[in-house]
Coordinates of C-alpha atoms and ligand atoms in Angstrom, one line a residue:
X1 CA 77.2 131.7 79.9
X2 CA 78.4 128.2 80.0
X3 CA 81.5 127.8 78.3
X4 CA 81.9 125.9 75.1
X5 CA 84.7 123.1 74.3
X6 CA 85.7 125.4 71.5
X7 CA 86.7 128.4 74.4
X8 CA 88.7 126.0 76.0
X9 CA 90.5 124.8 73.3
X10 CA 91.1 128.5 72.4
X11 CA 92.6 129.1 76.0
X12 CA 94.7 125.9 75.7
X13 CA 96.5 127.2 72.1
X14 CA 98.0 129.6 73.8
X15 CA 99.6 127.3 76.9
X16 CA 103.2 126.0 75.5
X17 CA 104.3 122.3 75.6
X18 CA 107.3 122.2 77.0
X19 CA 109.6 121.9 73.6
X20 CA 107.3 125.2 72.7
X21 CA 104.3 124.0 70.2
X22 CA 101.2 124.6 71.7
X23 CA 99.9 121.4 73.3
X24 CA 97.0 121.7 71.4
X25 CA 99.4 120.7 68.5
X26 CA 100.3 117.6 70.4
X27 CA 98.8 114.5 71.1
X28 CA 99.3 115.0 74.6
X29 CA 95.1 115.9 75.1
X30 CA 92.5 113.7 75.8
X31 CA 89.1 114.3 75.0
X32 CA 87.6 117.6 77.0
X33 CA 84.7 117.1 78.8
X34 CA 83.1 120.7 79.9
X35 CA 79.8 120.1 81.6
X36 CA 78.1 123.0 83.7
X37 CA 80.9 125.3 83.8
X38 CA 83.2 121.9 84.5
X39 CA 85.9 121.2 82.5
X40 CA 88.0 118.3 82.9
X41 CA 90.5 116.5 80.5
X42 CA 93.9 114.7 81.1
X43 CA 97.7 115.7 79.2
X44 CA 98.8 111.7 78.6
X45 CA 102.8 112.0 78.4
X46 CA 105.6 109.9 78.2
X47 CA 106.3 108.6 82.0
X48 CA 110.3 110.3 81.8
X49 CA 108.3 113.7 80.8
X50 CA 105.6 114.0 83.5
X51 CA 108.2 116.3 85.5
X52 CA 108.5 118.5 82.8
X53 CA 104.7 118.6 82.1
X54 CA 103.6 119.2 85.6
X55 CA 104.2 123.0 85.0
X56 CA 102.4 123.1 81.6
X57 CA 99.7 121.0 83.2
X58 CA 99.3 124.0 86.2
X59 CA 99.5 126.5 83.4
X60 CA 96.4 124.0 80.9
X61 CA 94.1 124.7 84.9
X62 CA 94.9 128.1 84.9
X63 CA 94.0 129.2 81.6
X64 CA 90.6 127.1 81.5
X65 CA 89.9 128.9 85.0
X66 CA 90.5 132.2 83.5
X67 CA 87.6 131.1 80.4
X68 CA 84.4 133.2 81.3
X69 CA 81.9 130.8 82.8
X70 CA 84.4 128.0 83.9
X71 CA 83.3 127.4 87.8
X72 CA 86.0 124.7 88.2
X73 CA 88.9 122.9 86.0
X74 CA 90.6 119.6 86.9
X75 CA 93.5 118.8 84.4
X76 CA 95.1 115.2 85.2
X77 CA 98.9 114.5 84.2
X78 CA 99.0 111.2 83.2
X79 CA 102.0 109.2 82.7
X80 CA 101.8 106.5 79.7
X81 CA 104.0 103.8 81.2
X82 CA 106.5 102.5 78.4
X83 CA 108.0 99.4 78.2
X84 CA 110.9 98.7 80.4
X85 CA 110.2 102.5 81.5
X86 CA 109.9 103.1 85.1
X87 CA 106.3 103.9 86.5
X88 CA 105.7 107.6 86.4
X89 CA 105.7 109.2 89.8
X90 CA 102.1 110.8 90.2
X91 CA 103.5 114.3 90.9
X92 CA 106.5 116.6 91.9
X93 CA 104.7 117.4 94.8
X94 CA 104.6 113.8 96.1
X95 CA 107.9 113.8 96.1
X96 CA 107.9 115.7 99.9
X97 CA 105.5 112.7 101.4
X98 CA 107.4 111.3 104.0
X99 CA 106.0 108.0 104.1
X100 CA 107.0 105.2 101.2
X101 CA 105.9 101.9 101.2
X102 CA 106.8 99.4 98.1
X103 CA 104.3 97.5 96.5
X104 CA 105.2 94.9 93.9
X105 CA 108.8 96.6 93.2
X106 CA 107.1 99.6 92.9
X107 CA 107.5 102.9 95.4
X108 CA 104.4 104.6 96.4
X109 CA 105.0 107.6 98.4
X110 CA 102.6 108.6 101.4
X111 CA 100.3 111.4 101.8
X112 CA 101.5 114.0 104.0
X113 CA 99.9 114.0 107.1
X114 CA 98.2 111.2 106.8
X115 CA 99.0 108.1 108.8
X116 CA 97.3 105.0 107.6
X117 CA 95.6 104.4 104.2
X118 CA 93.4 101.6 103.8
X119 CA 91.3 99.9 101.0
X120 CA 87.7 98.4 101.0
X121 CA 87.6 96.5 98.0
X122 CA 85.6 93.9 96.6
X123 CA 86.5 91.6 93.6
X124 CA 82.3 92.2 92.7
X125 CA 79.9 95.2 92.3
X126 CA 76.8 95.9 94.1
X127 CA 77.6 94.0 97.5
X128 CA 78.0 96.9 99.8
X129 CA 81.7 97.8 99.9
X130 CA 81.1 101.5 100.1
X131 CA 77.9 101.0 102.3
X132 CA 80.8 99.2 104.2
X133 CA 83.6 101.8 104.1
X134 CA 81.5 104.5 104.8
X135 CA 80.2 102.7 108.2
X136 CA 83.4 101.5 108.8
X137 CA 85.0 105.3 108.4
X138 CA 82.2 106.1 111.0
X139 CA 83.2 103.7 113.3
X140 CA 86.8 104.0 113.4
X141 CA 85.8 107.8 113.9
X142 CA 83.6 106.8 116.7
X143 CA 87.5 105.7 118.2
X144 CA 88.2 108.7 118.4
X145 CA 90.8 108.5 115.6
X146 CA 90.7 111.0 112.8
X147 CA 89.0 109.6 109.7
X148 CA 89.3 110.7 106.0
X149 CA 87.4 108.9 103.3
X150 CA 88.3 109.2 99.6
X151 CA 85.8 107.9 96.9
X152 CA 88.1 106.3 94.6
X153 CA 85.4 104.7 92.5
X154 CA 85.6 106.7 89.3
X155 CA 82.9 105.3 87.4
X156 CA 80.3 105.4 90.1
X157 CA 81.3 107.6 92.6
X158 CA 79.1 106.6 95.3
X159 CA 80.0 108.9 98.6
X160 CA 77.8 111.8 97.4
X161 CA 74.9 109.9 97.8
X162 CA 75.8 108.1 101.1
X163 CA 76.7 111.0 103.0
X164 CA 74.0 113.4 101.2
X165 CA 76.6 116.0 99.8
X166 CA 75.4 118.2 97.1
X167 CA 78.3 121.1 97.9
X168 CA 81.3 121.4 95.5
X169 CA 84.0 121.5 97.2
X170 CA 86.0 125.1 97.1
X171 CA 89.2 125.7 96.2
X172 CA 92.2 126.8 98.3
X173 CA 94.7 129.1 97.0
X174 CA 93.4 128.5 93.4
X175 CA 95.0 125.3 93.6
X176 CA 94.0 122.8 96.3
X177 CA 90.7 121.5 97.3
X178 CA 89.2 121.9 100.0
X179 CA 87.3 118.1 101.1
X180 CA 83.6 118.3 102.6
X181 CA 83.5 117.5 106.0
X182 CA 80.5 115.3 107.1
X183 CA 79.8 113.4 110.4
X184 CA 83.0 113.8 111.5
X185 CA 84.6 112.5 108.2
X186 CA 86.9 115.0 105.8
X187 CA 85.3 113.5 102.5
X188 CA 86.6 113.9 98.7
X189 CA 84.9 112.4 96.1
X190 CA 85.2 112.9 91.8
X191 CA 81.7 112.9 92.0
X192 CA 81.8 116.7 94.0
X193 CA 83.4 117.4 90.8
X194 CA 81.8 115.6 88.1
X195 CA 77.5 115.2 87.5
X196 CA 76.1 112.3 88.5
X197 CA 74.1 112.2 85.5
X198 CA 76.9 112.8 83.0
X199 CA 78.4 109.8 81.4
X200 CA 82.0 110.1 81.6
X201 CA 84.7 108.0 79.4
X202 CA 87.8 107.3 81.6
X203 CA 90.7 105.9 79.4
X204 CA 92.8 104.0 81.9
X205 CA 95.6 107.0 82.7
X206 CA 93.0 109.0 83.3
X207 CA 92.0 107.4 86.3
X208 CA 95.0 107.1 87.7
X209 CA 95.8 110.2 87.6
X210 CA 92.4 112.5 89.0
X211 CA 93.1 109.7 91.9
X212 CA 96.4 111.3 92.0
X213 CA 95.0 114.8 91.7
X214 CA 92.5 113.8 94.9
X215 CA 94.6 112.2 96.6
X216 CA 97.7 115.1 96.8
X217 CA 96.1 118.1 95.5
X218 CA 93.1 118.1 98.7
X219 CA 93.8 119.3 101.5
X220 CA 93.4 116.3 103.4
X221 CA 94.7 118.0 106.7
X222 CA 96.0 115.5 109.7
X223 CA 94.4 112.3 108.9
X224 CA 95.4 108.6 111.4
X225 CA 93.6 106.8 108.9
X226 CA 92.0 107.5 105.5
X227 CA 89.5 105.1 103.8
X228 CA 89.5 104.5 100.5
X229 CA 86.3 103.3 98.8
X230 CA 87.8 101.3 95.8
X231 CA 85.5 100.7 92.2
X232 CA 84.7 97.1 92.3
X233 CA 86.7 94.4 90.2
X234 CA 90.6 93.5 90.2
X235 CA 90.8 94.3 86.7
X236 CA 94.1 96.7 85.5
X237 CA 92.8 99.7 87.0
X238 CA 92.2 98.2 90.5
X239 CA 95.7 96.9 90.1
X240 CA 97.2 100.1 89.1
X241 CA 95.2 101.8 92.0
X242 CA 96.4 99.3 94.6
X243 CA 100.3 99.5 93.5
X244 CA 99.7 103.5 93.2
X245 CA 98.2 104.4 96.0
X246 CA 100.4 104.0 99.2
X247 CA 98.1 101.6 101.3
X248 CA 99.0 100.1 104.5
X249 CA 96.1 97.0 104.6
X250 CA 92.9 96.1 102.5
X251 CA 89.6 95.6 103.5
X252 CA 87.8 93.0 101.4
X253 CA 83.9 92.9 101.9
X254 CA 82.0 89.6 100.4
X255 CA 78.6 88.2 100.8
X256 CA 78.4 84.7 101.7
X257 CA 78.0 83.1 98.1
X258 CA 80.1 81.2 96.5
X259 CA 80.2 83.4 93.5
X260 CA 81.3 86.6 95.5
X261 CA 83.7 84.9 97.2
X262 CA 85.6 84.0 94.1
X263 CA 85.5 87.2 93.5
X264 CA 87.0 87.7 97.3
X265 CA 89.5 85.4 96.7
X266 CA 90.9 87.5 93.3
X267 CA 90.6 90.3 95.1
X268 CA 92.6 88.9 98.1
X269 CA 95.7 87.6 96.0
X270 CA 95.5 91.4 93.7
X271 CA 97.0 92.8 97.1
X272 CA 99.2 90.2 98.1
X273 CA 100.7 90.8 94.6
X274 CA 100.8 94.0 95.2
X275 CA 102.6 93.4 98.9
X276 CA 99.6 95.2 100.4
X277 CA 99.0 93.4 103.6
X278 CA 95.0 92.2 103.4
X279 CA 93.6 93.5 107.2
X280 CA 91.0 90.9 106.5
X281 CA 87.2 90.0 105.7
X282 CA 84.2 91.5 106.1
X283 CA 80.6 89.2 105.5
X284 CA 78.2 91.6 104.5
X285 CA 74.8 90.7 103.8
X286 CA 75.6 87.5 106.3
X287 CA 72.0 86.8 107.1
X288 CA 68.8 88.5 106.7
X289 CA 66.6 90.0 109.6
X290 CA 63.2 90.8 109.2
X291 CA 62.7 93.9 110.3
X292 CA 59.5 93.3 111.2
X293 CA 59.6 90.0 113.7
X294 CA 63.4 89.7 113.7
X295 CA 63.4 86.1 112.5
X296 CA 66.8 85.3 110.8
X297 CA 67.6 84.1 107.8
X298 CA 70.7 82.6 105.8
X299 CA 69.6 83.5 102.6
X300 CA 73.2 83.6 101.0
X301 CA 74.2 80.6 103.4
X302 CA 75.9 82.3 106.1
X303 CA 79.7 81.6 107.1
X304 CA 81.2 81.5 103.9
X305 CA 83.5 84.5 104.2
X306 CA 84.3 83.0 107.5
X307 CA 85.7 79.8 106.4
X308 CA 87.4 81.7 103.0
X309 CA 89.4 84.0 105.4
X310 CA 90.7 80.7 107.4
X311 CA 91.4 79.6 104.5
X312 CA 93.6 82.5 102.9
X313 CA 94.6 82.9 106.5
X314 CA 93.6 86.4 106.7
X315 CA 91.4 87.8 109.3
X316 CA 87.6 87.9 109.9
X317 CA 86.4 91.1 111.3
X318 CA 82.9 90.5 111.6
X319 CA 79.2 90.1 109.9
X320 CA 76.8 92.1 108.6
X321 CA 73.4 91.3 108.4
X322 CA 71.1 92.3 105.4
X323 CA 68.7 95.0 106.8
X324 CA 66.3 97.2 105.8
X325 CA 67.8 99.5 108.3
X326 CA 71.2 99.7 106.6
X327 CA 69.7 99.8 103.4
X328 CA 67.3 102.5 104.4
X329 CA 69.8 105.1 106.2
X330 CA 72.6 104.3 103.2
X331 CA 70.6 105.2 100.5
X332 CA 68.9 108.6 102.5
X333 CA 72.4 109.3 102.7
X334 CA 72.2 108.2 106.6
X335 CA 74.6 106.1 107.5
X336 CA 73.5 103.8 110.4
X337 CA 76.8 104.8 112.4
X338 CA 75.8 108.2 112.5
X339 CA 72.4 108.4 112.5
X340 CA 71.7 105.0 115.0
X341 CA 75.1 105.1 116.9
X342 CA 73.0 103.4 119.8
X343 CA 71.7 100.8 117.5
X344 CA 72.6 97.3 117.0
X345 CA 74.1 97.6 113.7
X346 CA 76.6 100.6 114.7
X347 CA 77.4 97.9 117.3
X348 CA 78.6 95.7 114.5
X349 CA 80.5 98.0 112.2
X350 CA 82.1 99.6 115.7
X351 CA 83.4 96.1 116.2
X352 CA 84.9 95.6 112.7
X353 CA 86.6 99.2 112.7
X354 CA 88.0 98.0 116.0
X355 CA 89.6 94.9 114.4
X356 CA 90.7 97.0 111.6
X357 CA 92.5 99.3 113.6
X358 CA 94.2 96.5 115.8
X359 CA 95.4 95.1 112.8
X360 CA 96.2 98.2 111.0
X361 CA 98.7 98.4 113.9
X362 CA 100.2 95.1 113.5
X363 CA 100.5 95.7 109.7
X364 CA 102.2 98.8 110.8
X365 CA 104.5 96.8 113.1
X366 CA 105.3 94.3 110.7
X367 CA 105.8 96.6 107.9
X368 CA 109.6 96.6 106.8
X369 CA 111.1 100.1 106.9
X370 CA 111.7 101.0 103.1
X371 CA 114.5 103.5 102.4
X372 CA 114.2 105.8 99.2
X373 CA 117.3 106.1 97.3
X374 CA 117.2 110.1 96.2
Ligands
LIG1 N1 73.9 95.4 105.0 C1 73.5 95.6 104.8 N2 71.9 95.8 104.5 C2 71.2 96.3 103.9 N3 71.0 96.8 102.3 C3 72.8 97.1 101.8 C4 73.8 96.4 103.2 N4 74.9 96.6 102.6 C5 74.5 97.5 101.9 N5 73.2 97.4 101.4 C6 72.9 98.1 100.2 O1 73.4 97.7 98.3 C7 73.5 98.7 97.7 C8 74.6 98.6 97.3 O2 75.7 98.3 97.8 P1 76.6 99.5 98.0 O3 76.6 100.7 97.1 O4 77.3 100.2 99.3 O5 78.1 98.4 97.2 P2 78.8 98.7 96.4 O6 79.7 97.3 96.5 O7 80.0 99.9 96.6 O8 78.4 99.0 95.1 P3 79.4 99.3 93.8 O9 80.3 98.0 93.9 O10 78.3 99.7 92.8 O11 80.2 100.2 94.0 C9 72.7 100.2 98.6 O12 71.6 100.5 97.8 C10 73.0 99.8 100.1 O13 72.4 100.8 100.5
LIG2 MG1 80.3 101.9 95.5

């Protein structure tokens, strides 16, 4: 029998908050989402209280998992930023991470075992960011790197579809999640945990917390690069993500039209604001290649992204044509770099991946050493 919200609330009534009152009697609980045996909610506390609440979060998760019929429970601990207060650390587990980076005055801590985390982002939606993220990740993998990919698009996760992943991640030792492996990539998406059909209402802090958990409570293993497929846009949620994820760099995807380029410019500005190096711009849907006759048409006005990159003083990483094969393979969960490795598109993506790798090496060399005070 599928568990009900009432059953979940009953189980939570037995979990005390740090001052002893049941968490159901506090104002910390968000709405509780129960779908198909999967339970998700967040606990929002003051930034200064995060450490004290981490054990409550764990107990809440355990209590919910013990409800008959519950298959998985994800309880996010979110820190509401108070005016004047420091931004909260994601979770105590994060404190063990060895690679601090400073973003816009805030300090984020690396994910143990993961050498570099890069974002693939765009100001505008629907321009091929996820397709680019997956194929560039596969390109990096083809270059011999160990690569993971994290779908940070909480509002519209794409990796389950782009990589045709239907299975659910298993839990390890009751708390940590085992990512899914596909085409040699280590993959995690919030889409593996919630149903595609279920509309989710995410409040800002929930987004950050879910992301933090996907970074830190997933057994990523040892990775050279983790590619983060960011949600579109440059609003507060994206800015906070750019701050919270310890990014070594960002790849901006844009189509060549002026309107998309305005958004790309915003994306570049956003990453610069939080001191994340922009590794470069990819022009997606750069030109149209007719699959029948091979004729090329510059339907969006080819070359805009290259010019923009020059103007912004950031590297230009390459052009990906608008091509039926890319769309079809992408939408069928058979990304072109993995399924047609000898084809022309795979060459393009591998070339972009090589430039990303080289830029990343440069960015790592140039990054100032940051020492975190204990
Ligand atoms: N170079 C390309 N040629 C043809 N189709 C493409 C290309 N790049 C992406 N597409 C197609 O465009 C659509 C949108 O791509 P994708 O989902 O990667 O975009 P996105 O920017 O991640 O979108 P969202 O903002 O919704 O996350 C998909 O159907 C994809 O297959
Ligand atoms: Mg996407």
